[in-house]
Tab-separated table of C-alpha atoms in Angstrom:
chain	number	residue	atom	x	y	z
H	29	MET	CA	0.024	0.021	-0.002
H	30	ALA	CA	1.327	3.404	-0.961
H	31	PRO	CA	1.580	6.074	1.795
H	32	ARG	CA	-1.099	8.731	1.773
H	33	ILE	CA	1.368	11.576	2.247
H	34	PRO	CA	4.862	12.384	0.954
H	35	LEU	CA	7.658	10.771	2.987
H	36	PRO	CA	10.602	13.077	2.215
H	37	GLY	CA	14.227	12.094	2.580
H	38	ARG	CA	16.704	14.345	4.345
H	39	GLU	CA	17.699	16.149	1.116
H	40	GLU	CA	14.121	17.298	0.580
H	41	LEU	CA	13.744	18.953	3.992
H	42	ASP	CA	14.125	22.563	5.014
H	43	GLU	CA	16.725	23.683	7.521
H	44	ALA	CA	14.462	23.203	10.624
H	45	GLN	CA	13.325	19.783	9.464
H	46	ARG	CA	16.912	18.682	8.728
H	47	ALA	CA	17.942	19.716	12.249
H	48	VAL	CA	15.261	17.452	13.766
H	49	TRP	CA	16.224	14.594	11.331
H	50	ASP	CA	19.873	14.845	12.373
H	51	ARG	CA	19.036	14.870	16.083
H	52	VAL	CA	16.921	11.723	15.647
H	53	VAL	CA	19.635	9.920	13.721
H	54	ALA	CA	22.233	10.884	16.374
H	55	GLY	CA	20.023	9.693	19.192
H	56	PRO	CA	19.105	6.195	20.449
H	57	ARG	CA	16.812	5.447	17.513
H	58	GLY	CA	19.627	5.913	15.001
H	59	THR	CA	17.165	6.298	12.109
H	60	VAL	CA	14.025	8.208	11.134
H	61	ILE	CA	11.375	5.574	10.866
H	62	GLY	CA	7.642	5.153	11.511
H	63	PRO	CA	5.578	8.092	12.714
H	64	LEU	CA	8.434	10.577	12.585
H	65	ARG	CA	8.283	10.225	8.794
H	66	ALA	CA	4.883	11.859	9.020
H	67	ALA	CA	5.605	14.268	11.898
H	68	ILE	CA	8.646	15.713	10.042
H	69	HIS	CA	6.230	17.788	7.988
H	70	ASN	CA	6.002	19.991	11.053
H	71	ALA	CA	9.534	20.457	12.450
H	72	GLU	CA	8.402	21.597	15.905
H	73	LEU	CA	5.942	18.713	16.217
H	74	ALA	CA	8.582	16.195	15.103
H	75	GLY	CA	11.167	17.555	17.576
H	76	ARG	CA	8.785	17.356	20.508
H	77	TRP	CA	7.436	13.967	19.376
H	78	SER	CA	10.920	12.565	19.162
H	79	ALA	CA	11.882	13.845	22.568
H	80	MET	CA	8.781	12.387	24.197
H	81	GLY	CA	9.252	9.077	22.401
H	82	GLU	CA	12.845	8.806	23.494
H	83	ALA	CA	11.924	9.589	27.120
H	84	LEU	CA	9.146	6.937	27.146
H	85	ARG	CA	10.908	4.215	25.197
H	86	PHE	CA	14.429	4.571	26.550
H	87	GLY	CA	14.223	6.663	29.747
H	88	THR	CA	11.610	5.244	32.107
H	89	SER	CA	12.150	3.185	35.255
H	90	LEU	CA	10.421	0.136	33.767
H	91	PRO	CA	12.459	-2.802	32.536
H	92	LYS	CA	12.823	-2.758	28.796
H	93	ARG	CA	11.095	-6.087	28.255
H	94	LEU	CA	7.981	-4.803	30.090
H	95	SER	CA	7.924	-1.541	28.151
H	96	GLU	CA	8.237	-3.445	24.876
H	97	LEU	CA	5.476	-5.834	25.930
H	98	ALA	CA	3.113	-2.891	26.583
H	99	ILE	CA	4.047	-1.447	23.173
H	100	CYS	CA	3.317	-4.742	21.450
H	101	VAL	CA	-0.128	-5.065	23.128
H	102	THR	CA	-0.862	-1.503	22.031
H	103	GLY	CA	0.298	-2.111	18.505
H	104	ARG	CA	-1.793	-5.214	18.220
H	105	ARG	CA	-4.881	-3.487	19.590
H	106	TRP	CA	-4.711	-1.068	16.660
H	107	SER	CA	-3.321	-3.569	14.160
H	108	SER	CA	-0.398	-1.235	13.499
H	109	GLN	CA	1.855	-3.115	11.124
H	110	VAL	CA	4.961	-0.938	11.510
H	111	GLU	CA	4.664	-0.728	15.288
H	112	TRP	CA	4.365	-4.446	15.586
H	113	TRP	CA	7.217	-5.107	13.104
H	114	VAL	CA	9.582	-2.875	15.054
H	115	HIS	CA	8.587	-3.718	18.610
H	116	ALA	CA	7.946	-7.462	18.482
H	117	ARG	CA	11.579	-7.894	17.554
H	118	SER	CA	12.655	-5.513	20.317
H	119	ALA	CA	10.475	-7.385	22.821
H	120	ALA	CA	11.921	-10.720	21.798
H	121	GLU	CA	15.441	-9.360	22.122
H	122	ALA	CA	14.578	-7.988	25.592
H	123	GLY	CA	13.366	-11.373	26.806
H	124	ILE	CA	9.664	-11.733	26.025
H	125	ALA	CA	9.045	-15.362	25.017
H	126	PRO	CA	8.193	-16.036	21.371
H	127	ALA	CA	5.046	-17.982	22.452
H	128	ILE	CA	3.696	-14.843	24.207
H	129	LEU	CA	4.333	-12.669	21.165
H	130	ASP	CA	2.796	-15.277	18.876
H	131	ALA	CA	-0.352	-15.446	21.111
H	132	ILE	CA	-0.738	-11.666	21.158
H	133	ARG	CA	-0.224	-11.540	17.375
H	134	ASP	CA	-2.744	-14.324	16.706
H	135	GLY	CA	-5.355	-13.254	19.177
H	136	THR	CA	-5.130	-16.238	21.458
H	137	PRO	CA	-4.765	-15.975	25.271
H	138	PRO	CA	-1.073	-15.587	26.175
H	139	VAL	CA	0.197	-17.752	29.047
H	140	PHE	CA	2.618	-15.917	31.382
H	141	THR	CA	4.944	-17.546	33.830
H	142	ASP	CA	6.396	-14.203	34.863
H	143	ALA	CA	4.121	-12.203	37.306
H	144	GLN	CA	5.414	-8.824	36.162
H	145	GLU	CA	4.755	-9.557	32.485
H	146	ALA	CA	1.266	-10.773	33.386
H	147	MET	CA	0.433	-7.598	35.279
H	148	ILE	CA	1.732	-5.347	32.490
H	149	TYR	CA	-0.339	-7.255	30.015
H	150	ALA	CA	-3.465	-7.002	32.191
H	151	PHE	CA	-3.011	-3.248	32.753
H	152	THR	CA	-2.346	-2.515	29.089
H	153	ARG	CA	-5.135	-4.733	27.844
H	154	ALA	CA	-7.702	-3.103	30.161
H	155	LEU	CA	-6.604	0.443	29.332
H	156	GLN	CA	-6.723	-0.245	25.601
H	157	GLN	CA	-10.083	-2.062	25.528
H	158	GLU	CA	-11.998	-0.280	28.286
H	159	GLY	CA	-10.298	3.083	28.488
H	160	ARG	CA	-9.685	2.547	32.208
H	161	VAL	CA	-7.893	0.130	34.471
H	162	PRO	CA	-9.564	-1.953	37.261
H	163	ASP	CA	-8.469	-1.228	40.800
H	164	ALA	CA	-6.687	-4.587	41.236
H	165	ALA	CA	-4.710	-4.284	38.028
H	166	TYR	CA	-3.755	-0.668	38.849
H	167	ALA	CA	-2.731	-1.562	42.433
H	168	ALA	CA	-0.527	-4.462	41.221
H	169	VAL	CA	1.484	-2.200	38.908
H	170	ARG	CA	1.760	0.598	41.519
H	171	GLU	CA	2.931	-1.831	44.165
H	172	ALA	CA	5.530	-3.345	41.820
H	173	PHE	CA	6.827	-0.096	40.258
H	174	GLY	CA	5.608	2.739	42.425
H	175	VAL	CA	3.704	5.864	41.476
H	176	LYS	CA	6.450	6.827	39.008
H	177	GLY	CA	6.246	3.458	37.225
H	178	VAL	CA	2.504	3.412	36.855
H	179	VAL	CA	2.529	7.022	35.550
H	180	GLU	CA	5.251	6.062	33.021
H	181	LEU	CA	3.374	2.962	31.874
H	182	THR	CA	0.160	4.873	31.319
H	183	ALA	CA	2.059	7.520	29.337
H	184	LEU	CA	3.784	4.865	27.315
H	185	ILE	CA	0.525	3.241	26.347
H	186	GLY	CA	-0.947	6.609	25.360
H	187	TYR	CA	2.040	7.632	23.310
H	188	TYR	CA	2.132	4.361	21.369
H	189	THR	CA	-1.610	4.693	20.757
H	190	MET	CA	-0.814	8.022	19.061
H	191	VAL	CA	1.962	6.298	17.129
H	192	SER	CA	-0.358	3.473	15.961
H	193	MET	CA	-3.004	5.933	14.842
H	194	THR	CA	-0.433	8.052	12.934
H	195	LEU	CA	1.011	5.015	11.156
H	196	ASN	CA	-2.433	3.688	10.255
H	197	ALA	CA	-4.018	7.046	9.248
H	198	HIS	CA	-1.201	8.002	6.894
H	199	GLY	CA	-0.424	4.521	5.590
H	200	ILE	CA	3.243	4.613	6.616
H	201	PRO	CA	4.690	1.516	4.965
H	202	LEU	CA	6.984	-1.165	6.212
H	203	PRO	CA	10.545	-1.130	4.967
H	204	GLU	CA	10.773	-2.281	1.367
H	205	GLY	CA	10.597	-6.054	1.000
H	206	GLU	CA	8.925	-6.668	4.365
H	207	THR	CA	5.477	-8.339	4.544
H	208	GLU	CA	2.713	-7.241	6.941
H	209	PRO	CA	2.991	-9.366	10.128
H	210	LEU	CA	-0.556	-8.736	11.375
H	211	THR	CA	-3.972	-9.786	10.100
H	212	PRO	CA	-6.267	-6.790	10.712
H	213	PRO	CA	-9.716	-7.574	12.115
H	214	ALA	CA	-12.540	-7.936	9.568
H	215	THR	CA	-14.688	-5.381	11.524
H	216	GLY	CA	-14.258	-3.186	14.508
H	217	LEU	CA	-11.137	-3.257	16.665
H	218	PHE	CA	-8.846	-6.092	17.541
H	219	GLU	CA	-9.957	-7.778	20.774
H	220	LEU	CA	-7.084	-8.670	23.098
H	221	PRO	CA	-7.919	-11.875	24.961
H	222	ALA	CA	-7.436	-12.229	28.679
H	223	ALA	CA	-4.297	-14.103	29.676
H	224	GLU	CA	-4.494	-17.712	30.767
H	225	SER	CA	-2.990	-18.907	34.005
H	226	PRO	CA	-0.001	-21.182	33.512
H	227	PRO	CA	-0.780	-24.977	33.732
């Protein structure tokens, strides 16, 4: 599918846009990919977007594997191909089991043996599907990671919802030669199943 907006390269940008591009490339991302390819049309927006994304993806108190799990749950909720393609690999590299990622991708109940992963999944799933988090799920994350951690997790989920919507709305494509990893739902939104208890 072709993108709905131009996706300029660095040489096509004005001075302000190039400055943002260069900061992104010099930072932890190392490349301009995904939603920043759309946001770059407004240099100020792109700069603020990039700074927020770096803070939430690379600068929180949450362990990386848990942040990446929350991002994957969010990406699957919105069937965001690019988000899933990037973050499922990052989640696997950070220690999320392939069987868990496969279950989230395929819409089957994931089975967690790690209590922290289970609580992050439950929190993210509830917030994505209901727009709120039950007291027990909220209390579990707050107890494990403190007020700072639960605030960071909520912001992370909200940020990657914006990322998903941007990627989907503008038709930002996967890198050339890559195939879409997700099957979008036929109607409505993707339903994330509740996790199963381990046998």
